[in-house]
Coordinates of C-alpha atoms and ligand atoms in Angstrom, one line a residue:
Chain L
X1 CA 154.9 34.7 59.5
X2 CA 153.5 36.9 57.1
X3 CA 155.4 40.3 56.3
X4 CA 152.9 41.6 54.5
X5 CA 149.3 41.2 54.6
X6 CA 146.9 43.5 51.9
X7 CA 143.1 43.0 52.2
X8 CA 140.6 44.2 49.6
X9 CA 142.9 47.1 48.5
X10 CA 141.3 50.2 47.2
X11 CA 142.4 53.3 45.6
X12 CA 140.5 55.6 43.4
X13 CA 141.9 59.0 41.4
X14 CA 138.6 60.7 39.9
X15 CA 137.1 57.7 37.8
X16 CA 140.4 55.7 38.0
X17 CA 140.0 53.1 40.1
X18 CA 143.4 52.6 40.0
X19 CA 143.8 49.3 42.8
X20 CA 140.4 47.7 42.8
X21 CA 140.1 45.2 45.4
X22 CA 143.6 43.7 45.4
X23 CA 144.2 40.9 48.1
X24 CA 148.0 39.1 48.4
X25 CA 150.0 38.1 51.8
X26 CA 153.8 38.0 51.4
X27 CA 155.8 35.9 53.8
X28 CA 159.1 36.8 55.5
X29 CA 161.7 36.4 53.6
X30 CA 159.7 35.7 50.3
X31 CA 160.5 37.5 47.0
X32 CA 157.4 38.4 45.8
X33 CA 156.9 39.9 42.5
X34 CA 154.0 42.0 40.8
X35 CA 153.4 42.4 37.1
X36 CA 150.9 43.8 34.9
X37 CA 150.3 46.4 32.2
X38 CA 150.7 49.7 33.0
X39 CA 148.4 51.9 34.7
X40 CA 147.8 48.0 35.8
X41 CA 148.1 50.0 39.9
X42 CA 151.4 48.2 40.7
X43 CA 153.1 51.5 41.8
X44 CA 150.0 52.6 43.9
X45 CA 149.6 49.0 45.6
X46 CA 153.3 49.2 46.1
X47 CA 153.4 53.0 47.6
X48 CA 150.6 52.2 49.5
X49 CA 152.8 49.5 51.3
X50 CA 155.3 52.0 51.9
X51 CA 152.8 54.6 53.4
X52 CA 153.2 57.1 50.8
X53 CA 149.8 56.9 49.7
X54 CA 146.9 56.3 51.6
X55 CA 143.9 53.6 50.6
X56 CA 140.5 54.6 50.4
X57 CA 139.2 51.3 51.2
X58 CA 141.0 47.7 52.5
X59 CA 143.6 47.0 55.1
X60 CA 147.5 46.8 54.6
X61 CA 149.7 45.6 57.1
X62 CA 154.0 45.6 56.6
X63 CA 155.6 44.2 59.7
X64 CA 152.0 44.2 61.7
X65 CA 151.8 48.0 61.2
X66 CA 149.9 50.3 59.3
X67 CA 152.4 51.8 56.8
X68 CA 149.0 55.4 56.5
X69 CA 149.5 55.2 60.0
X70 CA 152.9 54.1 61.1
X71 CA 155.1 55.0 58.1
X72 CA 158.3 56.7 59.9
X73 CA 158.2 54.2 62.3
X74 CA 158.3 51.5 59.2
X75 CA 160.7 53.3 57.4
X76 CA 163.4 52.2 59.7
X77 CA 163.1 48.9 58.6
X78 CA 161.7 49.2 54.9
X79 CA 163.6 50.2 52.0
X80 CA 162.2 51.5 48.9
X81 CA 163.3 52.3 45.2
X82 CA 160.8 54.2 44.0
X83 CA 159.6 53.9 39.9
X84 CA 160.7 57.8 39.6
X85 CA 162.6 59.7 42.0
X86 CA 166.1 61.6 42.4
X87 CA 168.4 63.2 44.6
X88 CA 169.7 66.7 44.1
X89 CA 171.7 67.2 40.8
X90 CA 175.1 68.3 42.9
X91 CA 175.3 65.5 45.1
X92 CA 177.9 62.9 45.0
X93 CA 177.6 59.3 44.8
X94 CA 179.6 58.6 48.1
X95 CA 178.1 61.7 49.9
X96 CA 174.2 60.7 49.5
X97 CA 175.2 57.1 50.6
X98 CA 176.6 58.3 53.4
X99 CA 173.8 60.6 54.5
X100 CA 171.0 58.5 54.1
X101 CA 173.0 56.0 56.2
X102 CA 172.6 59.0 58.7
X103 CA 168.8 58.6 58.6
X104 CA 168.8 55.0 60.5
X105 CA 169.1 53.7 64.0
X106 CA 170.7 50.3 62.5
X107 CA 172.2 51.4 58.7
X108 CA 174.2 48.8 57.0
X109 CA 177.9 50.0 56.2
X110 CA 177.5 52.3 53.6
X111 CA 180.8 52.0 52.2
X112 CA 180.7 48.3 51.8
X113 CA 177.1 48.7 50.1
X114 CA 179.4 50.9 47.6
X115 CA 181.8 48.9 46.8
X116 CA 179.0 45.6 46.4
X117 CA 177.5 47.6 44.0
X118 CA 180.2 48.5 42.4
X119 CA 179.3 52.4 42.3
X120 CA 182.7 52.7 44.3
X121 CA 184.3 53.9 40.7
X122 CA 181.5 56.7 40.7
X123 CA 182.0 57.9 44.5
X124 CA 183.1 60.8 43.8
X125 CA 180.8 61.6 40.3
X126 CA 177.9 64.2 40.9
X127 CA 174.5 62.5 40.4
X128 CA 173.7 65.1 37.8
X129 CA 176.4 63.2 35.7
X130 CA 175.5 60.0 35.9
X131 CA 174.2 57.6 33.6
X132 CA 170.5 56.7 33.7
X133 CA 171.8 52.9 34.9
X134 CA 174.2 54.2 37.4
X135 CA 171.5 56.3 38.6
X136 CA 169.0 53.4 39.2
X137 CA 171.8 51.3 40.8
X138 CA 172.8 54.2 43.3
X139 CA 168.7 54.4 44.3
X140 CA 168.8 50.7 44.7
X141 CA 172.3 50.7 47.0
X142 CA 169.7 53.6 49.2
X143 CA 167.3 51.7 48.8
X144 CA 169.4 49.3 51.3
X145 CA 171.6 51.6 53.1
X146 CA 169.1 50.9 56.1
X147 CA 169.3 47.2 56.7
X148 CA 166.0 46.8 55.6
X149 CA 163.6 43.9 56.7
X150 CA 161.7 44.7 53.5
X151 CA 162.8 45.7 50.4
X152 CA 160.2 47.6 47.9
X153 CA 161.6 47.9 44.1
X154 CA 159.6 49.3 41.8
X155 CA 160.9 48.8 38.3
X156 CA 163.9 47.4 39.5
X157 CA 166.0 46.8 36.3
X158 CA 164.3 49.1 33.9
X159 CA 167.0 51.2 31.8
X160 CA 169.7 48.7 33.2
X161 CA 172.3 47.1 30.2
X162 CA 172.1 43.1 30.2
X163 CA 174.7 42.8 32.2
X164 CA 173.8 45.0 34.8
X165 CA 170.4 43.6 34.9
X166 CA 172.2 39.9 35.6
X167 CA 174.3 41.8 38.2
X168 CA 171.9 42.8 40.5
X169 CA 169.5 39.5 40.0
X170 CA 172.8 38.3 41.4
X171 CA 172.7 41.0 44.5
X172 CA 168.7 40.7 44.7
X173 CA 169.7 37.1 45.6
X174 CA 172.0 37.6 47.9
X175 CA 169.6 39.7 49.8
X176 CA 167.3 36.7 49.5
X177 CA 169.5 34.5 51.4
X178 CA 169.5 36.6 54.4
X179 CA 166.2 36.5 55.1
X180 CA 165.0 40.0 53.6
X181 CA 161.4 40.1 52.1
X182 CA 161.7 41.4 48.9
X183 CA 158.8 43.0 47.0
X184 CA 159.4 43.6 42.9
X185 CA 157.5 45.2 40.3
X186 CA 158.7 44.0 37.0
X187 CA 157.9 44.4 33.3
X188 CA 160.9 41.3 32.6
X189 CA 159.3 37.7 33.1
X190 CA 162.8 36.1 33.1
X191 CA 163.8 38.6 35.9
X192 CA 160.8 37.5 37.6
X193 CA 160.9 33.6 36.9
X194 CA 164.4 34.3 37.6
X195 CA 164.3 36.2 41.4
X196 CA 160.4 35.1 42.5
X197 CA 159.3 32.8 45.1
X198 CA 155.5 34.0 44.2
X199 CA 154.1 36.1 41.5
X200 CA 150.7 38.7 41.4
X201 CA 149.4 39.6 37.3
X202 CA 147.6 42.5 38.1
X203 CA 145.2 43.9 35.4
X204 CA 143.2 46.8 35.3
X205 CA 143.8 46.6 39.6
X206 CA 142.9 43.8 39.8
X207 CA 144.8 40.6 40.8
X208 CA 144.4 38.1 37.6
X209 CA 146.2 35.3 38.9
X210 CA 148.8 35.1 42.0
X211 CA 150.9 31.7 42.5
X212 CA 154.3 30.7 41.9
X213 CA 155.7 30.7 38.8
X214 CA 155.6 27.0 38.2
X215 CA 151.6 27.8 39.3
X216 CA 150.7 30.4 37.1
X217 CA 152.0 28.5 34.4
X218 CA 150.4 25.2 35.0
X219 CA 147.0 27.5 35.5
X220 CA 147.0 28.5 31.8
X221 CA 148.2 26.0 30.5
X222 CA 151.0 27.8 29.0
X223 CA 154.8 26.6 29.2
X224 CA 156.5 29.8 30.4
X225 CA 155.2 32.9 32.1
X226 CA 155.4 35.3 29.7
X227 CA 152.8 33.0 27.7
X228 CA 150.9 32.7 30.6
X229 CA 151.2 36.2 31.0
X230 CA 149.7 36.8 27.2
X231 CA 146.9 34.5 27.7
X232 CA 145.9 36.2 30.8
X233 CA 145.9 39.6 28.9
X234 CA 144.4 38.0 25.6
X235 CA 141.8 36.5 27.4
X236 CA 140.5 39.9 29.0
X237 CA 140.5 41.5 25.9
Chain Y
X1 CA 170.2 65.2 65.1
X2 CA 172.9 63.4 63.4
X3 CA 170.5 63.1 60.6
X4 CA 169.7 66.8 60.1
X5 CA 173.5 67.7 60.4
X6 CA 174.3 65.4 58.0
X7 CA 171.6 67.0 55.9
X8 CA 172.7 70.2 56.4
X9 CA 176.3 69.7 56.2
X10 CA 175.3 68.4 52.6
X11 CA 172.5 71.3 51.4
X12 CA 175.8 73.5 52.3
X13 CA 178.3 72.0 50.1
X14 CA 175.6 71.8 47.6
X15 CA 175.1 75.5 47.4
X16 CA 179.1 76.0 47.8
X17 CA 179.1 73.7 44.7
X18 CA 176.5 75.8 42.8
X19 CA 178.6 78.5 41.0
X20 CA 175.7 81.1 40.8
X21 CA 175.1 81.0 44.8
X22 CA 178.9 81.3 45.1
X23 CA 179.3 84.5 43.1
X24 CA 176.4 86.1 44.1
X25 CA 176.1 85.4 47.5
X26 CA 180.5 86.0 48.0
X27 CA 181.9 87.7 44.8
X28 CA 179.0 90.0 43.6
X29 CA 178.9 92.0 47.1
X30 CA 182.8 92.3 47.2
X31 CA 183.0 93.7 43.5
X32 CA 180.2 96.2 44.4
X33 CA 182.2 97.2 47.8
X34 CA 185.0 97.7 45.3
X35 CA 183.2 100.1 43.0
X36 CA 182.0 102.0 45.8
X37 CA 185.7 102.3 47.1
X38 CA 185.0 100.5 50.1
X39 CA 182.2 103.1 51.3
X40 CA 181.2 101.7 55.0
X41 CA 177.9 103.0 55.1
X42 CA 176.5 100.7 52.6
X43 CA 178.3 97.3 54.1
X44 CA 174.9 96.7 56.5
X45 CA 172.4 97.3 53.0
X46 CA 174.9 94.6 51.1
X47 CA 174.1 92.1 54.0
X48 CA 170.9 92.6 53.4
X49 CA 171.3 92.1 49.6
X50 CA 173.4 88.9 50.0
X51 CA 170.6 86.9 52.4
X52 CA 167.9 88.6 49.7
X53 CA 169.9 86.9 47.0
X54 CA 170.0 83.4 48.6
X55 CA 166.6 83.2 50.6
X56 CA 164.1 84.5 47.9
X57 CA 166.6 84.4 44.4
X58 CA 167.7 81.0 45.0
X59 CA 166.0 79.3 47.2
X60 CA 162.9 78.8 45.5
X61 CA 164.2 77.4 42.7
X62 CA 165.8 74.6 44.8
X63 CA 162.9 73.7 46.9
X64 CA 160.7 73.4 43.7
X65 CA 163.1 71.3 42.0
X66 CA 163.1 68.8 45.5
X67 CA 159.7 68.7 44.9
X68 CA 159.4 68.5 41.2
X69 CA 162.3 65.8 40.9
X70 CA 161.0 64.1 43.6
X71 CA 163.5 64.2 46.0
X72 CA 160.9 65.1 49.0
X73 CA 159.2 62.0 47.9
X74 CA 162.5 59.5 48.0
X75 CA 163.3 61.3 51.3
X76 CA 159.5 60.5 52.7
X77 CA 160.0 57.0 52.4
X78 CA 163.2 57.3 55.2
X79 CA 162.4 57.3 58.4
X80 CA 163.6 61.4 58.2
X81 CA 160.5 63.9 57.5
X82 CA 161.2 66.2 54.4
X83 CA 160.5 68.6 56.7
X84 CA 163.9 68.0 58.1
X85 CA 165.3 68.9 54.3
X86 CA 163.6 72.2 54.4
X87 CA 165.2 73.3 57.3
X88 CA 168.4 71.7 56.4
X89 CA 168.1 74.3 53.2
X90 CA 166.9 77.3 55.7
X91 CA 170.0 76.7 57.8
X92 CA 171.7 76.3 54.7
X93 CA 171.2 79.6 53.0
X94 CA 171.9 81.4 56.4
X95 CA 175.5 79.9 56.9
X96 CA 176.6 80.6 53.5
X97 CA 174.9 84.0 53.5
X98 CA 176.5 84.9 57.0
X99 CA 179.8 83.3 55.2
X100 CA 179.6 85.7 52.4
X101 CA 178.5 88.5 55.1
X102 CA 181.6 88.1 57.1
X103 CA 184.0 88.4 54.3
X104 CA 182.1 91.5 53.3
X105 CA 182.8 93.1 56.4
X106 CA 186.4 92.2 56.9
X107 CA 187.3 93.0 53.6
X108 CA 185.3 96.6 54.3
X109 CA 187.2 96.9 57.8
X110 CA 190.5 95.4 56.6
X111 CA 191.0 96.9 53.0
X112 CA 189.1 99.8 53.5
X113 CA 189.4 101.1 56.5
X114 CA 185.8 101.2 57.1
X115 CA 184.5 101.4 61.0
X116 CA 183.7 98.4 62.3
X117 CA 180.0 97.7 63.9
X118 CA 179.4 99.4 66.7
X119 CA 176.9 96.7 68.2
X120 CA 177.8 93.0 67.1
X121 CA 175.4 91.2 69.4
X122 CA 172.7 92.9 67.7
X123 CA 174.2 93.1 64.5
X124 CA 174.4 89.3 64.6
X125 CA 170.2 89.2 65.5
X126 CA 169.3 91.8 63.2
X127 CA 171.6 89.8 60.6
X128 CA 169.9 86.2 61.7
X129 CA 166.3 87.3 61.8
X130 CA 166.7 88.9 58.2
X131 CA 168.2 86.0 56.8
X132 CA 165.3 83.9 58.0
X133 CA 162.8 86.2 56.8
X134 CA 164.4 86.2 54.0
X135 CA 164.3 82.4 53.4
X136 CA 160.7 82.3 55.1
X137 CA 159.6 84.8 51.8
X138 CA 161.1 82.1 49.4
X139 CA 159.4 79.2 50.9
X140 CA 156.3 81.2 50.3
X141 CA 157.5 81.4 46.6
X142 CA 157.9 77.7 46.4
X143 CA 154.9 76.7 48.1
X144 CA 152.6 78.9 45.5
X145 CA 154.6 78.3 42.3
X146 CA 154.6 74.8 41.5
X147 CA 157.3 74.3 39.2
X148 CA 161.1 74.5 39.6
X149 CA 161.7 77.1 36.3
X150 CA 158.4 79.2 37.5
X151 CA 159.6 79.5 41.4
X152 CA 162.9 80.5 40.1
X153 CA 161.5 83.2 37.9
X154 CA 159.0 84.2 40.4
X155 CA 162.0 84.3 43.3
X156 CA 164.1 86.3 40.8
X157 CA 160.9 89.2 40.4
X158 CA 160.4 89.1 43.7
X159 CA 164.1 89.7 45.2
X160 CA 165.5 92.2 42.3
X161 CA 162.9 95.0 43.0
X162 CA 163.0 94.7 46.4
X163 CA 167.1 95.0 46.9
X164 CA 166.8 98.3 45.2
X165 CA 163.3 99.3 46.8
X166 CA 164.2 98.4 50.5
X167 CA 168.1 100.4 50.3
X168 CA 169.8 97.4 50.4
X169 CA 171.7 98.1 47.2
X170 CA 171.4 101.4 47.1
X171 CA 170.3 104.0 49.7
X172 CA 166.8 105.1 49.7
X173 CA 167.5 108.4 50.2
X174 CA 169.0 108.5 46.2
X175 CA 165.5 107.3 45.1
X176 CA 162.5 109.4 43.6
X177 CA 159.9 110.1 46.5
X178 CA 157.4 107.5 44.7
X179 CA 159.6 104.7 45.1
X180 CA 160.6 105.9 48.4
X181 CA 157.5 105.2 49.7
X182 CA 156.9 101.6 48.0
X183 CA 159.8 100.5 49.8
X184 CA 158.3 101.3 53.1
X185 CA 155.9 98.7 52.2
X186 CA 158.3 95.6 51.4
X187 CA 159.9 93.4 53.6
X188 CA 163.1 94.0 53.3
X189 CA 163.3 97.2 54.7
X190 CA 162.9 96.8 58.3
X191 CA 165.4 94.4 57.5
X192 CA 167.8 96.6 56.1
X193 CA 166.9 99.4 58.6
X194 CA 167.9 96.3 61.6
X195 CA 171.1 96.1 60.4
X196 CA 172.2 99.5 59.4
X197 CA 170.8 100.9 62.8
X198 CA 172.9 98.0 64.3
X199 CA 175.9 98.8 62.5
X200 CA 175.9 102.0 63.5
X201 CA 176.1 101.2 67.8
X202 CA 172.9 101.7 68.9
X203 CA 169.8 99.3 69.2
X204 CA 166.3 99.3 67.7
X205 CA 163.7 96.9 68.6
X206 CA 160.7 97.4 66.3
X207 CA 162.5 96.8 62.9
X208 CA 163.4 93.2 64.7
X209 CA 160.1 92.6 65.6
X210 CA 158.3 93.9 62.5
X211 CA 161.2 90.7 60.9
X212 CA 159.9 88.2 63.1
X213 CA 156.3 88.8 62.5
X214 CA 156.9 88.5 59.3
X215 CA 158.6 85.5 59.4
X216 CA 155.4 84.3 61.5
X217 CA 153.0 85.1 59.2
X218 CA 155.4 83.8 56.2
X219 CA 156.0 80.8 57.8
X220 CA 152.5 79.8 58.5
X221 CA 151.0 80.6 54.5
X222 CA 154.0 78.6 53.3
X223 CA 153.3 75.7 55.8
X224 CA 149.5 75.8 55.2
X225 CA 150.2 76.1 51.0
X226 CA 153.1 74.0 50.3
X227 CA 152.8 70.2 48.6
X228 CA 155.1 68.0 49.1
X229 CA 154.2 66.8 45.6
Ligands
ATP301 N1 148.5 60.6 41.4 C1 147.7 60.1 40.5 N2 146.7 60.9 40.0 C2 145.8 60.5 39.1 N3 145.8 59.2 38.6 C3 146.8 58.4 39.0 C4 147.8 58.8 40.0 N4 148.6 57.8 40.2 C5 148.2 56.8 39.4 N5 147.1 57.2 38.7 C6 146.4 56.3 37.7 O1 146.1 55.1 38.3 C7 146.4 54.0 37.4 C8 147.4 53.1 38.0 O2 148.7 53.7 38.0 P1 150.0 53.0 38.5 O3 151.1 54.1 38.5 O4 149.7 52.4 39.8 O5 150.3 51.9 37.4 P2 151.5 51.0 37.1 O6 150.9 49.6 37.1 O7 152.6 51.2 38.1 O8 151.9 51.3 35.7 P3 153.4 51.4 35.0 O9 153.7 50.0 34.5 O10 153.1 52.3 33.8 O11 154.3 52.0 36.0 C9 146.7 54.6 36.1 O12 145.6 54.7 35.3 C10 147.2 56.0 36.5 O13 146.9 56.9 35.4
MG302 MG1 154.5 51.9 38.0

């Protein structure tokens, strides 16, 4: 079954066409990642899935519904890190897990998504004060606190230390393994080598080549993705 | 439900958390009962003051900074509108404004000796439809100022004038006749008029329905101006 399905994805800002014809289908329970330069349109193909923007052109289906049309309805069961957001400066680690799990019908047990994050240490630390990794790892644990089907992170491990970065590969796979559809953009090849079933290079929004890994590779006749991923870019330029 | 209580529950501690809100909204009104040696007669303009001070000096500045730290848009991707947040704020502000209110009046009444409202029911109206206007005001602040230091700054212009203008922190009657008669122009003052004809036993209706058509009219230019980003 497909999770996801985006058809001839279009999205202009002035003369910006930011998403210009993108097409990919994302099974259930696939990781599926999306890299590209920037301004490449991953974050408005990916906001787009989670109904916060709005296509001008092409279809986009999450679960069979219409995230333009549908999007409370689908926020119960997609969960979203967004590339740049935050909560309010005064509010405590354990206190904003515990009211977004107030915002779901089915929420996952917010104290145990705490402690598997390991952000129980922080629970009682303001998110004014925290760190710019501990911030990114308390919008990750919200992005979860709902039991999500499917799981949108945008820049997952950006501003994360090596460690922490190999700490929540380890968590993104265990969401893997039950089932959850996961949707990544990432500027890291190993991350996505590492965590993806399939891969989209967008360029310019555009998709420049979509496969697995292995695929991608094999296409270009490169022997990693990251070369791939340079011969892609150096062949457009 | 359980989701807007939980949101409110948390906008409350937030602005219980925020030292400004605390000693403006609970310490400032106190230590100007206390200069005035506890004078009852200008308890019902302090109420006034104190819902002034959160709804169009604070809350601006927190609604612009939801938008302009995008916390309206993390909230917009939960299955709660940010709508909800809003009026977790507006029943925020009310509750610690009705807070600060109460120990205002007890401390009048108890340390004082100061006579206590002679119409409570309609104290308590007057008191809710003023804080609401009140808020109503500083969404109207955050929907046309875009940026978090700007609404702030805008909320701060708007609000001091006004307390002084309207009688709410001091009585009209010790103003010059020109400023007299701006106040009779600015929102505030059938506010303040509400509460002090309240306080005193008997009941006035048009200064409570002059407060909710403003909040009407308020309500519907922030609503049609306000983006969510
Ligand atoms: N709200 C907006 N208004 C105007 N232009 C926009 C807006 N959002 C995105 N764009 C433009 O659309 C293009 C794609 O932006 P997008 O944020 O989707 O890129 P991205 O691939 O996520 O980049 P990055 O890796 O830098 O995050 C860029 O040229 C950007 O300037
Ligand atoms: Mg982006």
């Amino acid at each position: 079954m497909e999770a996801i399905e985006v058809t001839d994805l279009r999205k202009t800002y002035g003369d910006t066409r930011a998403v210009d014809g993108v097409t990919f289908t994302v099974r259930a329970g696939e990781t599926f990642g999306i890299v590209g330069h920037n301004g490449a349109g991953k974050t408005t193909t990916v906001e787009c899935l989670i109904g916060l923007r709005r296509p001008d052109a092409g279809a986009v289906r999450v679960l069979g519904e219409d995230p333009a049309r549908r999007r409370r309805a689908l926020a119960q069961r997609i969960g979203a890190q967004l590339q740049e957001s935050s909560l309010p400066e005064r509010i405590k680690v354990a206190e904003a897990l515990r009211m977004f799990g107030s915002f779901y019908r089915d929420a996952a047990d917010w104290r145990q998504l705490m402690e598997r994050w390991g952000l129980q240490p922080l629970a009682r630390k303001a998110f004014g004060d925290l760190s710019g990794g501990q911030k990114q790892r308390l919008m990750l644990a919200l992005a979860l606190v709902g039991a999500p089907e499917v799981v949108v992170l945008d820049e997952l491990t950006t501003g994360l230390d090596p460690i922490a970065r190999r700490e929540t590969w380890r968590l993104v796979n265990d969401l893997k393994m039950t089932g959850t559809t996961v949707v990544l953009v990432s500027h890291y090849f190993d991350e996505t080598e590492a965590l993806c079933d399939r891969v989209a290079v967008l360029a310019r929004g555009r998709v420049r080549a979509m496969g697995t890994p292995g695929d991608i590779v094999a296409q270009t006749g490169t022997a990693s993705l990251e070369e791939a991923y340079f011969a892609l870019e150096g062949a457009d330029r | 439900m359980k989701a807007f209580t939980a949101l409110t529950a948390t906008e409350l501690r937030l602005l219980l958390r925020d030292p400004a809100s605390l000693f403006f909204m609970i310490a400032f009104p106190l230590m100007l009962l206390v200069l005035k040696r506890g004078d009852g007669d200008a308890v019902p303009g302090y109420l006034a003051m104190i819902v002034a001070i959160g709804g169009m000096g604070a809350l601006p500045g927190i609604v612009a900074s939801y938008r302009e730290r995008k916390v309206l848009k993390r909230l917009a991707t939960t299955p709660i509108s940010p709508v909800l947040l809003l009026g977790a704020q507006l029943v925020a502000q009310v509750a610690a404004g009705l807070a600060g209110s109460v120990l205002l009046v007890a401390t009048a009444i108890a340390a004082f000796g100061a006579q206590a409202p002679g119409n409570v029911p309609v104290l308590a109206a007057a008191f809710l439809l003023c804080s609401v206007m009140a808020c109503s005001l500083g969404f109207v602040i955050a929907a046309v100022v875009r940026n978090t230091r700007g609404a702030s700054l805008i909320g701060m212009l708007v609000m001091f004038p006004m307390i002084f203008l309207s009688g709410a922190a001091v009585p009209r009657k010790a103003l010059p006749d020109a400023l007299r008669r701006i106040g009779d122009f600015l929102p505030l003052t059938p506010g303040v008029d509400a509460l002090r004809v309240a306080w005193s036993g008997t009941a006035a209706v048009f200064p409570l329905l002059i407060l909710a058509g403003i909040i009407v009219v308020a309500t519907a230019v922030a609503a049609t101006l306000f983006r969510w980003e």
